[in-house]
Amino acid sequence: MFSTALTWSDLAFLAQGAAMTLAVTAVSVAAGTLLGILFGVIRVQAGPYWSMPLTFVLDVFRSVPLLIQLVLANAFQSIAKLGWAPFTTSCVVLSLYTAAYCTEIVRGGISSVPATTRRAARSLGMTWWQDMRYIVAPLATRVSLPSWIGLTLGVMKDSALVLWLGLIELLRASQILVTRLQEPLFILLICGAIYFLISFPIARLGGYLEKRWSPND
Amino acid sequence: MIEIENVRKSFGTLEVLKGIDLTVKKGEVVTVIGGSGSGKSTLLTCINGLEPIDAGRIKVDGTEVHAKSTDLNKLRSKIGIVFQQWNAFPHLTVLENVMLAPRKVLGQSKQAAEEMAVKQLTHVGLGEKLSVYPNRMSGGQQQRMAIARALAMSPEYMLFDEVTSALDPQLVGEVLDTLRMLASEGMTMICVTHEMKFAREVSDRVAFFHKGVMAEIAPPEALFGAPKDPELQKFLAATH
Ligand SMILES: Nc1ncnc2c1ncn2[C@@H]1O[C@H](COP(=O)(O)OP(=O)(O)OP(=O)(O)O)[C@@H](O)[C@H]1O
Ligand SMILES: [Mg+2]
């Protein structure tokens, strides 16, 4: 018969880890998406030349491994005496990382709206903002959604790296239990299942929205 | 009244409009013909301020289009324009497509906008298509929807830029009929077109553009019957 030393309180410990993963992901994806929308719009409006500095900075965030960003940011905040908690530092870094990718997604979404459609909106007397709000935003969202869902799921998994700053998120919680109980396969299986349980609704939501919008393309 | 005075416009080093003068009175229908690249579309987009101009001026009901102080969005709401590509808003139903600008730009109530939209859509023969999405309609229907969408703003002027050029031949008729109907109702219109028969029928005056110059302008009988400009003679010979 299958037996395990895993107790209910160990499971609660894992759940706390999962909650930390969710918190870091939620904050980073929310902040990163808002920033990404802002930067994406700026990139499209300013054109490739004037947005070069912004593009450069975002490219740095996209190309330097997240782990290095986390460690450097943590060192920086301590040198600069910002007094940030590991949770804050983690969220700031992950938000910028998310924003860097989201900017490209948003830019792609906006560029996918034909110039002729936007010209039609403007020639009806709509302002730039009305065109953005009622024409570009809905159309760009439809185009960007699959990539954005992918980004969100990716950030959730990448958020495990914040364990290097001492945060006990899902993966770190599992590691602690593995070390203590010496049942790596079983515990990692549970850990994987929890990741899946968190991801699944997000992926389904994406699928649902895509289906709902597709007949109107 | 639309008054175009000595308008010049370049894209980079290419001068596309080389001093255009044209006055279109209320209720008048002017069609513009001419070869590809002669500046016809550019003139229309200058009239509603989508494109800036380099010299001269354009006045619509006395308001200078390109003056800094002009509220372009307000001005555009009285100049309807329909383009060659039928630019439906694909995420909105036909009814919503037509209601959007009256609601957001003119601030109409939902009820008033809907009433107007239904009226205009019925007018162009799409009364049965209100809750359909544009991609479920033919090009001709989408183009008529674009016309209804412009008309729902109660414009005083309508500009049409080759609205039938991208349509399958069998769909051209229904859209031209819509334009004829508007012309017969007294709408002030500038129509860029390649449909010579249509131009002959509906126009008060026909303008021939050649290389950024309005080479000839005359009532259709004169322009088609006795063209003076040699380029126009060539152009007409080629299109017949
Ligand atoms: N946004 C633009 N940027 C650069 N050049 C342009 C632009 N729009 C038009 N042009 C050029 O200006 C010239 C006139 O264009 P326009 O579209 O006004 O011609 P047209 O008379 O409408 O021709 P067609 O019958 O092919 O529609 C063309 O040579 C075109 O390539
Ligand atoms: Mg043209």
Short mmCIF file of C-alpha atoms and ligand atoms in Angstrom, two decimals:
data_model
loop_
_atom_site.label_atom_id
_atom_site.label_comp_id
_atom_site.label_asym_id
_atom_site.label_seq_id
_atom_site.Cartn_x
_atom_site.Cartn_y
_atom_site.Cartn_z
CA MET A 1 0.00 0.00 0.00
CA PHE A 2 1.11 3.54 -0.67
CA SER A 3 2.15 5.44 2.43
CA THR A 4 3.53 8.90 2.93
CA ALA A 5 4.87 11.00 5.75
CA LEU A 6 3.17 14.05 4.25
CA THR A 7 0.80 15.60 6.77
CA TRP A 8 -2.05 18.04 6.46
CA SER A 9 0.12 20.77 7.85
CA ASP A 10 2.70 20.04 5.14
CA LEU A 11 -0.05 20.46 2.57
CA ALA A 12 -1.03 23.73 4.21
CA PHE A 13 2.63 24.74 3.91
CA LEU A 14 2.51 23.98 0.19
CA ALA A 15 -0.72 25.95 -0.11
CA GLN A 16 0.99 28.93 1.50
CA GLY A 17 3.76 28.58 -1.06
CA ALA A 18 1.16 28.48 -3.81
CA ALA A 19 -0.43 31.62 -2.38
CA MET A 20 2.94 33.37 -2.55
CA THR A 21 3.38 32.27 -6.17
CA LEU A 22 -0.09 33.58 -6.95
CA ALA A 23 0.52 36.88 -5.16
CA VAL A 24 3.83 37.57 -6.92
CA THR A 25 2.36 36.57 -10.27
CA ALA A 26 -0.84 38.58 -9.85
CA VAL A 27 0.97 41.76 -8.82
CA SER A 28 3.62 41.40 -11.54
CA VAL A 29 1.22 40.55 -14.34
CA ALA A 30 -1.17 43.35 -13.36
CA ALA A 31 1.55 45.99 -13.03
CA GLY A 32 3.51 44.61 -15.99
CA THR A 33 0.47 44.63 -18.23
CA LEU A 34 -0.44 48.20 -17.34
CA LEU A 35 3.13 49.32 -17.99
CA GLY A 36 3.25 47.19 -21.14
CA ILE A 37 0.14 48.88 -22.50
CA LEU A 38 1.58 52.30 -21.70
CA PHE A 39 4.99 51.50 -23.26
CA GLY A 40 3.38 49.74 -26.23
CA VAL A 41 1.25 52.78 -27.03
CA ILE A 42 4.27 55.06 -26.60
CA ARG A 43 6.31 52.87 -28.94
CA VAL A 44 3.64 52.97 -31.63
CA GLN A 45 2.98 56.69 -31.24
CA ALA A 46 6.61 57.76 -31.02
CA GLY A 47 7.75 55.56 -33.89
CA PRO A 48 10.89 53.41 -33.98
CA TYR A 49 13.33 56.34 -33.88
CA TRP A 50 12.06 58.28 -30.88
CA SER A 51 11.26 55.17 -28.86
CA MET A 52 14.79 53.80 -29.28
CA PRO A 53 15.84 54.50 -25.67
CA LEU A 54 12.71 52.80 -24.34
CA THR A 55 13.15 49.87 -26.70
CA PHE A 56 16.76 49.52 -25.59
CA VAL A 57 15.87 49.39 -21.90
CA LEU A 58 13.11 46.89 -22.52
CA ASP A 59 15.45 44.75 -24.62
CA VAL A 60 17.79 44.61 -21.63
CA PHE A 61 14.98 43.34 -19.45
CA ARG A 62 14.09 40.75 -22.04
CA SER A 63 17.58 39.44 -22.65
CA VAL A 64 19.23 39.35 -19.20
CA PRO A 65 18.24 36.15 -17.37
CA LEU A 66 15.61 36.82 -14.75
CA LEU A 67 17.70 35.29 -11.99
CA ILE A 68 20.50 37.78 -12.62
CA GLN A 69 17.99 40.64 -12.64
CA LEU A 70 16.59 39.52 -9.30
CA VAL A 71 19.95 39.19 -7.63
CA LEU A 72 21.25 42.48 -9.04
CA ALA A 73 18.09 44.34 -8.12
CA ASN A 74 18.25 42.99 -4.62
CA ALA A 75 21.88 44.03 -4.27
CA PHE A 76 21.07 47.43 -5.73
CA GLN A 77 18.19 48.10 -3.36
CA SER A 78 20.35 47.24 -0.40
CA ILE A 79 23.26 49.41 -1.59
CA ALA A 80 20.83 52.24 -2.30
CA LYS A 81 19.32 51.69 1.15
CA LEU A 82 15.81 51.47 -0.30
CA GLY A 83 14.86 49.01 2.40
CA TRP A 84 12.68 46.94 0.06
CA ALA A 85 11.40 43.63 1.33
CA PRO A 86 12.21 40.63 -0.90
CA PHE A 87 8.55 40.55 -1.93
CA THR A 88 8.69 44.16 -3.14
CA THR A 89 11.96 43.64 -4.99
CA SER A 90 10.60 40.49 -6.60
CA CYS A 91 7.43 42.20 -7.74
CA VAL A 92 9.31 45.20 -9.13
CA VAL A 93 11.70 43.03 -11.15
CA LEU A 94 9.02 40.66 -12.39
CA SER A 95 6.74 43.57 -13.29
CA LEU A 96 9.42 45.16 -15.45
CA TYR A 97 10.24 41.80 -16.97
CA THR A 98 6.56 41.26 -17.77
CA ALA A 99 6.23 44.83 -19.05
CA ALA A 100 9.16 44.29 -21.44
CA TYR A 101 7.41 41.35 -23.09
CA CYS A 102 3.95 42.86 -22.84
CA THR A 103 5.14 45.99 -24.65
CA GLU A 104 5.95 43.92 -27.71
CA ILE A 105 2.63 42.10 -27.52
CA VAL A 106 0.73 45.38 -27.27
CA ARG A 107 2.73 46.95 -30.08
CA GLY A 108 1.99 43.96 -32.28
CA GLY A 109 -1.69 44.12 -31.40
CA ILE A 110 -1.97 47.82 -32.19
CA SER A 111 -0.06 47.43 -35.46
CA SER A 112 -2.43 44.66 -36.50
CA VAL A 113 -5.31 47.14 -36.72
CA PRO A 114 -5.31 48.30 -40.36
CA ALA A 115 -4.44 51.96 -40.85
CA THR A 116 -7.47 52.25 -43.11
CA THR A 117 -9.80 51.16 -40.32
CA ARG A 118 -8.33 53.75 -38.00
CA ARG A 119 -8.55 56.41 -40.69
CA ALA A 120 -12.23 55.55 -41.11
CA ALA A 121 -12.75 56.06 -37.37
CA ARG A 122 -10.94 59.40 -37.39
CA SER A 123 -12.80 60.58 -40.45
CA LEU A 124 -16.07 60.03 -38.58
CA GLY A 125 -14.85 62.71 -36.19
CA MET A 126 -13.56 60.40 -33.48
CA THR A 127 -10.64 61.72 -31.49
CA TRP A 128 -7.37 59.83 -31.17
CA TRP A 129 -8.52 58.63 -27.78
CA GLN A 130 -11.94 57.49 -29.02
CA ASP A 131 -10.29 55.62 -31.86
CA MET A 132 -7.97 53.93 -29.35
CA ARG A 133 -10.73 53.17 -26.92
CA TYR A 134 -13.50 51.91 -29.20
CA ILE A 135 -11.66 50.55 -32.24
CA VAL A 136 -8.01 49.81 -31.55
CA ALA A 137 -8.32 48.45 -28.00
CA PRO A 138 -10.94 45.78 -28.74
CA LEU A 139 -9.31 44.66 -31.98
CA ALA A 140 -5.77 44.66 -30.56
CA THR A 141 -6.94 42.75 -27.49
CA ARG A 142 -8.30 39.95 -29.65
CA VAL A 143 -5.04 39.65 -31.50
CA SER A 144 -2.85 39.91 -28.40
CA LEU A 145 -4.77 37.65 -26.07
CA PRO A 146 -3.09 34.30 -26.87
CA SER A 147 0.40 35.76 -26.45
CA TRP A 148 -0.65 37.53 -23.28
CA ILE A 149 -2.00 34.29 -21.79
CA GLY A 150 1.28 32.63 -22.71
CA LEU A 151 3.19 35.45 -21.03
CA THR A 152 1.10 35.17 -17.87
CA LEU A 153 1.64 31.43 -17.60
CA GLY A 154 5.35 31.92 -18.27
CA VAL A 155 5.66 34.59 -15.59
CA MET A 156 3.90 32.33 -13.12
CA LYS A 157 6.46 29.60 -13.67
CA ASP A 158 9.39 32.04 -13.80
CA SER A 159 8.23 33.52 -10.51
CA ALA A 160 9.76 30.44 -8.86
CA LEU A 161 13.10 32.24 -9.22
CA VAL A 162 12.15 34.65 -6.44
CA LEU A 163 13.11 31.86 -4.06
CA TRP A 164 16.64 33.15 -4.54
CA LEU A 165 15.64 36.24 -2.59
CA GLY A 166 14.38 34.05 0.23
CA LEU A 167 10.67 34.05 -0.59
CA ILE A 168 8.98 30.75 0.09
CA GLU A 169 6.81 30.25 -2.94
CA LEU A 170 5.45 26.98 -4.26
CA LEU A 171 8.68 25.51 -5.61
CA ARG A 172 10.72 26.51 -2.57
CA ALA A 173 8.05 25.09 -0.25
CA SER A 174 8.23 21.81 -2.14
CA GLN A 175 12.03 21.77 -1.92
CA ILE A 176 11.86 22.24 1.84
CA LEU A 177 9.46 19.34 2.15
CA VAL A 178 11.56 17.15 -0.13
CA THR A 179 14.61 17.79 2.00
CA ARG A 180 12.74 17.00 5.17
CA LEU A 181 10.63 14.04 4.06
CA GLN A 182 12.86 12.52 1.36
CA GLU A 183 9.90 11.82 -0.93
CA PRO A 184 10.92 13.87 -3.94
CA LEU A 185 8.76 12.25 -6.61
CA PHE A 186 5.52 12.39 -4.70
CA ILE A 187 6.00 15.93 -3.48
CA LEU A 188 7.11 17.26 -6.86
CA LEU A 189 4.09 15.54 -8.38
CA ILE A 190 1.84 17.45 -6.00
CA CYS A 191 3.76 20.65 -6.67
CA GLY A 192 3.35 20.15 -10.42
CA ALA A 193 -0.33 19.44 -9.97
CA ILE A 194 -0.79 22.69 -8.07
CA TYR A 195 0.99 24.64 -10.84
CA PHE A 196 -1.36 22.99 -13.28
CA LEU A 197 -4.42 23.82 -11.19
CA ILE A 198 -3.40 27.47 -11.17
CA SER A 199 -2.59 27.57 -14.90
CA PHE A 200 -5.54 25.65 -16.19
CA PRO A 201 -8.26 28.24 -15.50
CA ILE A 202 -6.11 30.98 -17.06
CA ALA A 203 -5.53 28.92 -20.19
CA ARG A 204 -9.23 28.02 -20.35
CA LEU A 205 -10.26 31.63 -19.92
CA GLY A 206 -8.07 32.45 -22.92
CA GLY A 207 -9.64 29.68 -24.96
CA TYR A 208 -13.11 30.78 -23.97
CA LEU A 209 -12.54 34.41 -24.92
CA GLU A 210 -10.97 33.45 -28.23
CA LYS A 211 -13.96 31.34 -29.10
CA ARG A 212 -16.39 34.02 -28.04
CA TRP A 213 -14.70 36.60 -30.25
CA SER A 214 -13.85 34.48 -33.24
CA PRO A 215 -17.20 34.59 -35.10
CA ASN A 216 -16.94 38.36 -35.26
CA ASP A 217 -13.61 38.64 -37.03
CA MET B 1 -19.71 75.37 -49.67
CA ILE B 2 -16.29 73.83 -50.12
CA GLU B 3 -13.69 76.31 -51.36
CA ILE B 4 -10.35 74.98 -52.47
CA GLU B 5 -7.82 77.67 -53.32
CA ASN B 6 -4.46 77.01 -54.90
CA VAL B 7 -3.81 73.92 -52.79
CA ARG B 8 -0.37 72.39 -52.98
CA LYS B 9 0.71 69.20 -51.36
CA SER B 10 3.87 67.12 -51.55
CA PHE B 11 4.88 63.77 -50.18
CA GLY B 12 8.59 64.21 -49.69
CA THR B 13 9.92 65.49 -53.01
CA LEU B 14 6.90 64.31 -54.98
CA GLU B 15 4.44 67.14 -55.58
CA VAL B 16 1.04 65.46 -55.72
CA LEU B 17 -1.22 68.52 -55.85
CA LYS B 18 0.13 71.44 -57.87
CA GLY B 19 -2.21 74.29 -57.10
CA ILE B 20 -5.79 73.04 -57.17
CA ASP B 21 -8.71 75.50 -57.33
CA LEU B 22 -12.22 74.17 -56.97
CA THR B 23 -15.43 75.44 -55.43
CA VAL B 24 -18.27 73.08 -54.74
CA LYS B 25 -21.60 74.72 -53.96
CA LYS B 26 -24.29 73.34 -51.70
CA GLY B 27 -26.25 70.61 -53.47
CA GLU B 28 -23.71 70.22 -56.22
CA VAL B 29 -22.34 66.86 -57.36
CA VAL B 30 -18.78 67.01 -58.65
CA THR B 31 -17.05 63.88 -59.88
CA VAL B 32 -13.33 63.62 -60.23
CA ILE B 33 -11.74 61.42 -62.84
CA GLY B 34 -8.13 60.93 -63.84
CA GLY B 35 -5.30 58.46 -64.04
CA SER B 36 -3.76 56.58 -61.18
CA GLY B 37 -1.53 58.74 -59.00
CA SER B 38 -2.97 62.00 -60.28
CA GLY B 39 -3.79 63.16 -56.74
CA LYS B 40 -7.55 62.50 -56.54
CA SER B 41 -7.51 60.61 -53.23
CA THR B 42 -5.04 63.03 -51.77
CA LEU B 43 -7.36 65.94 -52.49
CA LEU B 44 -10.23 64.24 -50.64
CA THR B 45 -8.12 63.44 -47.59
CA CYS B 46 -6.96 67.07 -47.55
CA ILE B 47 -10.54 68.33 -47.59
CA ASN B 48 -11.39 66.69 -44.28
CA GLY B 49 -7.98 67.43 -42.79
CA LEU B 50 -6.67 63.86 -42.69
CA GLU B 51 -3.67 65.19 -44.62
CA PRO B 52 -1.99 68.55 -44.06
CA ILE B 53 -1.39 70.81 -47.05
CA ASP B 54 1.73 72.76 -47.97
CA ALA B 55 0.16 75.85 -49.49
CA GLY B 56 -3.19 77.39 -50.35
CA ARG B 57 -6.28 76.82 -48.30
CA ILE B 58 -9.45 74.82 -48.04
CA LYS B 59 -12.57 76.29 -46.47
CA VAL B 60 -15.67 74.32 -45.59
CA ASP B 61 -18.65 76.55 -44.83
CA GLY B 62 -16.15 79.33 -44.24
CA THR B 63 -14.06 77.35 -41.75
CA GLU B 64 -10.47 76.96 -42.79
CA VAL B 65 -9.73 73.25 -42.51
CA HIS B 66 -6.01 73.51 -41.87
CA ALA B 67 -6.10 76.49 -39.50
CA LYS B 68 -4.64 75.66 -36.10
CA SER B 69 -7.75 76.85 -34.31
CA THR B 70 -10.08 74.56 -36.27
CA ASP B 71 -11.66 71.73 -34.32
CA LEU B 72 -11.05 69.01 -36.89
CA ASN B 73 -13.16 66.40 -35.15
CA LYS B 74 -16.12 68.73 -35.17
CA LEU B 75 -15.52 69.66 -38.79
CA ARG B 76 -15.20 66.01 -39.83
CA SER B 77 -18.55 65.19 -38.35
CA LYS B 78 -20.12 67.24 -41.11
CA ILE B 79 -17.96 65.86 -43.91
CA GLY B 80 -18.68 62.19 -44.53
CA ILE B 81 -16.04 60.24 -46.39
CA VAL B 82 -16.19 56.71 -47.77
CA PHE B 83 -13.09 54.97 -49.03
CA GLN B 84 -12.30 52.34 -51.60
CA GLN B 85 -11.72 49.67 -48.94
CA TRP B 86 -14.91 49.08 -47.00
CA ASN B 87 -13.57 49.81 -43.52
CA ALA B 88 -16.08 48.08 -41.30
CA PHE B 89 -15.29 47.90 -37.59
CA PRO B 90 -15.16 44.08 -37.50
CA HIS B 91 -15.87 43.69 -33.79
CA LEU B 92 -19.19 45.55 -33.99
CA THR B 93 -22.48 44.55 -35.55
CA VAL B 94 -23.79 46.53 -38.50
CA LEU B 95 -26.06 48.53 -36.20
CA GLU B 96 -23.25 49.18 -33.72
CA ASN B 97 -20.92 50.22 -36.54
CA VAL B 98 -23.36 52.92 -37.55
CA MET B 99 -24.29 53.99 -34.00
CA LEU B 100 -20.77 54.38 -32.64
CA ALA B 101 -19.77 57.80 -33.97
CA PRO B 102 -23.15 59.50 -33.41
CA ARG B 103 -23.05 58.34 -29.81
CA LYS B 104 -19.42 59.12 -29.03
CA VAL B 105 -18.79 62.10 -31.28
CA LEU B 106 -22.18 63.79 -31.32
CA GLY B 107 -23.14 62.58 -27.84
CA GLN B 108 -26.52 61.29 -28.99
CA SER B 109 -28.62 59.11 -26.70
CA LYS B 110 -28.67 55.39 -27.43
CA GLN B 111 -32.25 55.66 -28.59
CA ALA B 112 -31.67 58.60 -30.93
CA ALA B 113 -28.55 56.99 -32.39
CA GLU B 114 -30.33 53.71 -32.92
CA GLU B 115 -33.28 55.39 -34.61
CA MET B 116 -30.95 57.25 -36.96
CA ALA B 117 -28.87 54.14 -37.64
CA VAL B 118 -31.91 52.03 -38.49
CA LYS B 119 -33.18 54.80 -40.74
CA GLN B 120 -29.91 55.12 -42.65
CA LEU B 121 -29.35 51.38 -42.90
CA THR B 122 -32.86 50.90 -44.22
CA HIS B 123 -32.20 53.73 -46.64
CA VAL B 124 -29.23 51.90 -48.16
CA GLY B 125 -31.14 48.62 -48.16
CA LEU B 126 -29.59 46.95 -45.12
CA GLY B 127 -32.61 47.09 -42.83
CA GLU B 128 -32.51 43.31 -42.48
CA LYS B 129 -28.86 43.15 -41.50
CA LEU B 130 -28.82 45.15 -38.29
CA SER B 131 -27.45 42.51 -35.94
CA VAL B 132 -25.11 40.86 -38.44
CA TYR B 133 -21.33 41.17 -38.16
CA PRO B 134 -19.68 42.82 -41.18
CA ASN B 135 -17.64 39.76 -42.16
CA ARG B 136 -20.89 37.97 -42.85
CA MET B 137 -21.76 40.42 -45.62
CA SER B 138 -20.66 40.91 -49.19
CA GLY B 139 -18.31 43.71 -50.18
CA GLY B 140 -21.20 45.66 -51.66
CA GLN B 141 -23.19 45.37 -48.46
CA GLN B 142 -20.20 46.40 -46.37
CA GLN B 143 -19.65 49.37 -48.62
CA ARG B 144 -23.29 50.40 -48.28
CA MET B 145 -22.91 50.04 -44.52
CA ALA B 146 -19.93 52.39 -44.66
CA ILE B 147 -22.12 54.88 -46.52
CA ALA B 148 -24.90 54.56 -43.92
CA ARG B 149 -22.30 54.99 -41.19
CA ALA B 150 -21.17 58.26 -42.71
CA LEU B 151 -24.75 59.41 -43.30
CA ALA B 152 -25.73 58.74 -39.68
CA MET B 153 -23.57 61.71 -38.70
CA SER B 154 -25.96 63.90 -40.73
CA PRO B 155 -23.09 65.28 -42.81
CA GLU B 156 -23.57 68.24 -45.08
CA TYR B 157 -20.97 66.97 -47.52
CA MET B 158 -20.07 63.50 -48.69
CA LEU B 159 -16.76 62.54 -50.25
CA PHE B 160 -16.52 59.23 -52.07
CA ASP B 161 -13.17 57.80 -53.10
CA GLU B 162 -13.59 55.11 -55.74
CA VAL B 163 -16.09 53.34 -53.55
CA THR B 164 -16.76 50.69 -56.17
CA SER B 165 -13.19 49.95 -57.28
CA ALA B 166 -12.58 47.10 -54.86
CA LEU B 167 -15.93 45.44 -55.52
CA ASP B 168 -16.77 42.46 -57.68
CA PRO B 169 -18.39 43.72 -60.90
CA GLN B 170 -21.84 42.36 -60.01
CA LEU B 171 -21.81 44.35 -56.74
CA VAL B 172 -20.91 47.70 -58.29
CA GLY B 173 -24.47 48.45 -59.35
CA GLU B 174 -26.03 48.36 -55.90
CA VAL B 175 -23.48 50.80 -54.52
CA LEU B 176 -23.75 53.17 -57.48
CA ASP B 177 -27.53 53.11 -57.05
CA THR B 178 -27.05 54.23 -53.47
CA LEU B 179 -24.90 57.13 -54.66
CA ARG B 180 -27.45 58.08 -57.33
CA MET B 181 -30.13 58.11 -54.68
CA LEU B 182 -28.06 60.46 -52.49
CA ALA B 183 -27.37 62.74 -55.43
CA SER B 184 -31.06 62.90 -56.29
CA GLU B 185 -31.81 63.83 -52.67
CA GLY B 186 -29.67 66.91 -53.01
CA MET B 187 -26.58 65.79 -51.06
CA THR B 188 -23.46 67.81 -51.83
CA MET B 189 -20.94 65.28 -53.08
CA ILE B 190 -17.47 64.93 -54.46
CA CYS B 191 -17.04 61.51 -56.03
CA VAL B 192 -13.76 60.17 -57.29
CA THR B 193 -14.68 57.44 -59.71
CA HIS B 194 -13.62 55.35 -62.66
CA GLU B 195 -17.24 54.73 -63.64
CA MET B 196 -17.62 57.08 -66.60
CA LYS B 197 -21.26 56.27 -67.21
CA PHE B 198 -22.05 57.08 -63.59
CA ALA B 199 -20.06 60.30 -63.77
CA ARG B 200 -21.97 61.35 -66.87
CA GLU B 201 -25.35 60.68 -65.23
CA VAL B 202 -25.05 62.18 -61.77
CA SER B 203 -22.54 65.01 -62.09
CA ASP B 204 -23.21 68.68 -62.26
CA ARG B 205 -19.56 69.06 -63.15
CA VAL B 206 -16.77 66.63 -63.89
CA ALA B 207 -13.14 67.41 -63.04
CA PHE B 208 -10.24 65.74 -64.80
CA PHE B 209 -7.01 65.41 -62.83
CA HIS B 210 -3.69 64.83 -64.47
CA LYS B 211 -0.39 64.72 -62.60
CA GLY B 212 -1.56 66.89 -59.73
CA VAL B 213 -3.27 69.48 -61.90
CA MET B 214 -6.97 69.90 -62.51
CA ALA B 215 -6.59 69.93 -66.26
CA GLU B 216 -10.23 70.45 -67.13
CA ILE B 217 -13.54 70.94 -65.37
CA ALA B 218 -16.89 71.18 -67.09
CA PRO B 219 -20.44 69.87 -67.07
CA PRO B 220 -20.49 66.23 -68.17
CA GLU B 221 -21.95 66.89 -71.65
CA ALA B 222 -19.12 69.30 -72.44
CA LEU B 223 -16.34 67.35 -70.78
CA PHE B 224 -17.25 64.01 -72.31
CA GLY B 225 -18.74 65.42 -75.52
CA ALA B 226 -16.05 67.91 -76.42
CA PRO B 227 -12.95 67.41 -74.28
CA LYS B 228 -10.41 70.20 -74.80
CA ASP B 229 -7.40 69.00 -72.85
CA PRO B 230 -5.26 66.63 -74.92
CA GLU B 231 -4.50 64.44 -71.89
CA LEU B 232 -8.23 64.18 -71.21
CA GLN B 233 -8.82 63.16 -74.81
CA LYS B 234 -6.21 60.42 -74.42
CA PHE B 235 -7.68 59.38 -71.08
CA LEU B 236 -11.20 59.12 -72.47
CA ALA B 237 -10.04 57.26 -75.52
CA ALA B 238 -8.29 54.74 -73.28
CA THR B 239 -11.27 54.18 -71.00
CA HIS B 240 -13.81 53.67 -73.73
N1 LIG C 1 0.89 58.76 -47.63
C1 LIG C 1 1.62 58.88 -48.76
N2 LIG C 1 2.96 58.91 -48.69
C2 LIG C 1 3.71 59.05 -49.81
N3 LIG C 1 3.21 59.13 -51.04
C3 LIG C 1 1.88 59.10 -51.18
C4 LIG C 1 1.01 58.96 -50.05
N4 LIG C 1 -0.27 58.94 -50.48
C5 LIG C 1 -0.19 59.06 -51.84
N5 LIG C 1 1.08 59.15 -52.26
C6 LIG C 1 1.51 59.33 -53.64
O1 LIG C 1 0.88 60.47 -54.13
C7 LIG C 1 0.48 60.29 -55.49
C8 LIG C 1 -0.98 60.59 -55.63
O2 LIG C 1 -1.71 59.65 -54.91
P1 LIG C 1 -3.28 59.58 -54.87
O3 LIG C 1 -3.64 58.43 -54.01
O4 LIG C 1 -3.83 60.89 -54.49
O5 LIG C 1 -3.65 59.27 -56.37
P2 LIG C 1 -5.04 58.89 -57.00
O6 LIG C 1 -5.30 59.90 -58.05
O7 LIG C 1 -6.06 58.74 -55.95
O8 LIG C 1 -4.72 57.51 -57.71
P3 LIG C 1 -5.60 56.18 -57.79
O9 LIG C 1 -6.52 56.33 -58.94
O10 LIG C 1 -4.56 55.12 -58.03
O11 LIG C 1 -6.30 56.00 -56.48
C9 LIG C 1 0.86 58.87 -55.84
O12 LIG C 1 2.06 58.91 -56.57
C10 LIG C 1 1.06 58.21 -54.53
O13 LIG C 1 2.03 57.19 -54.63
MG MG C 2 -7.05 57.07 -55.13
#
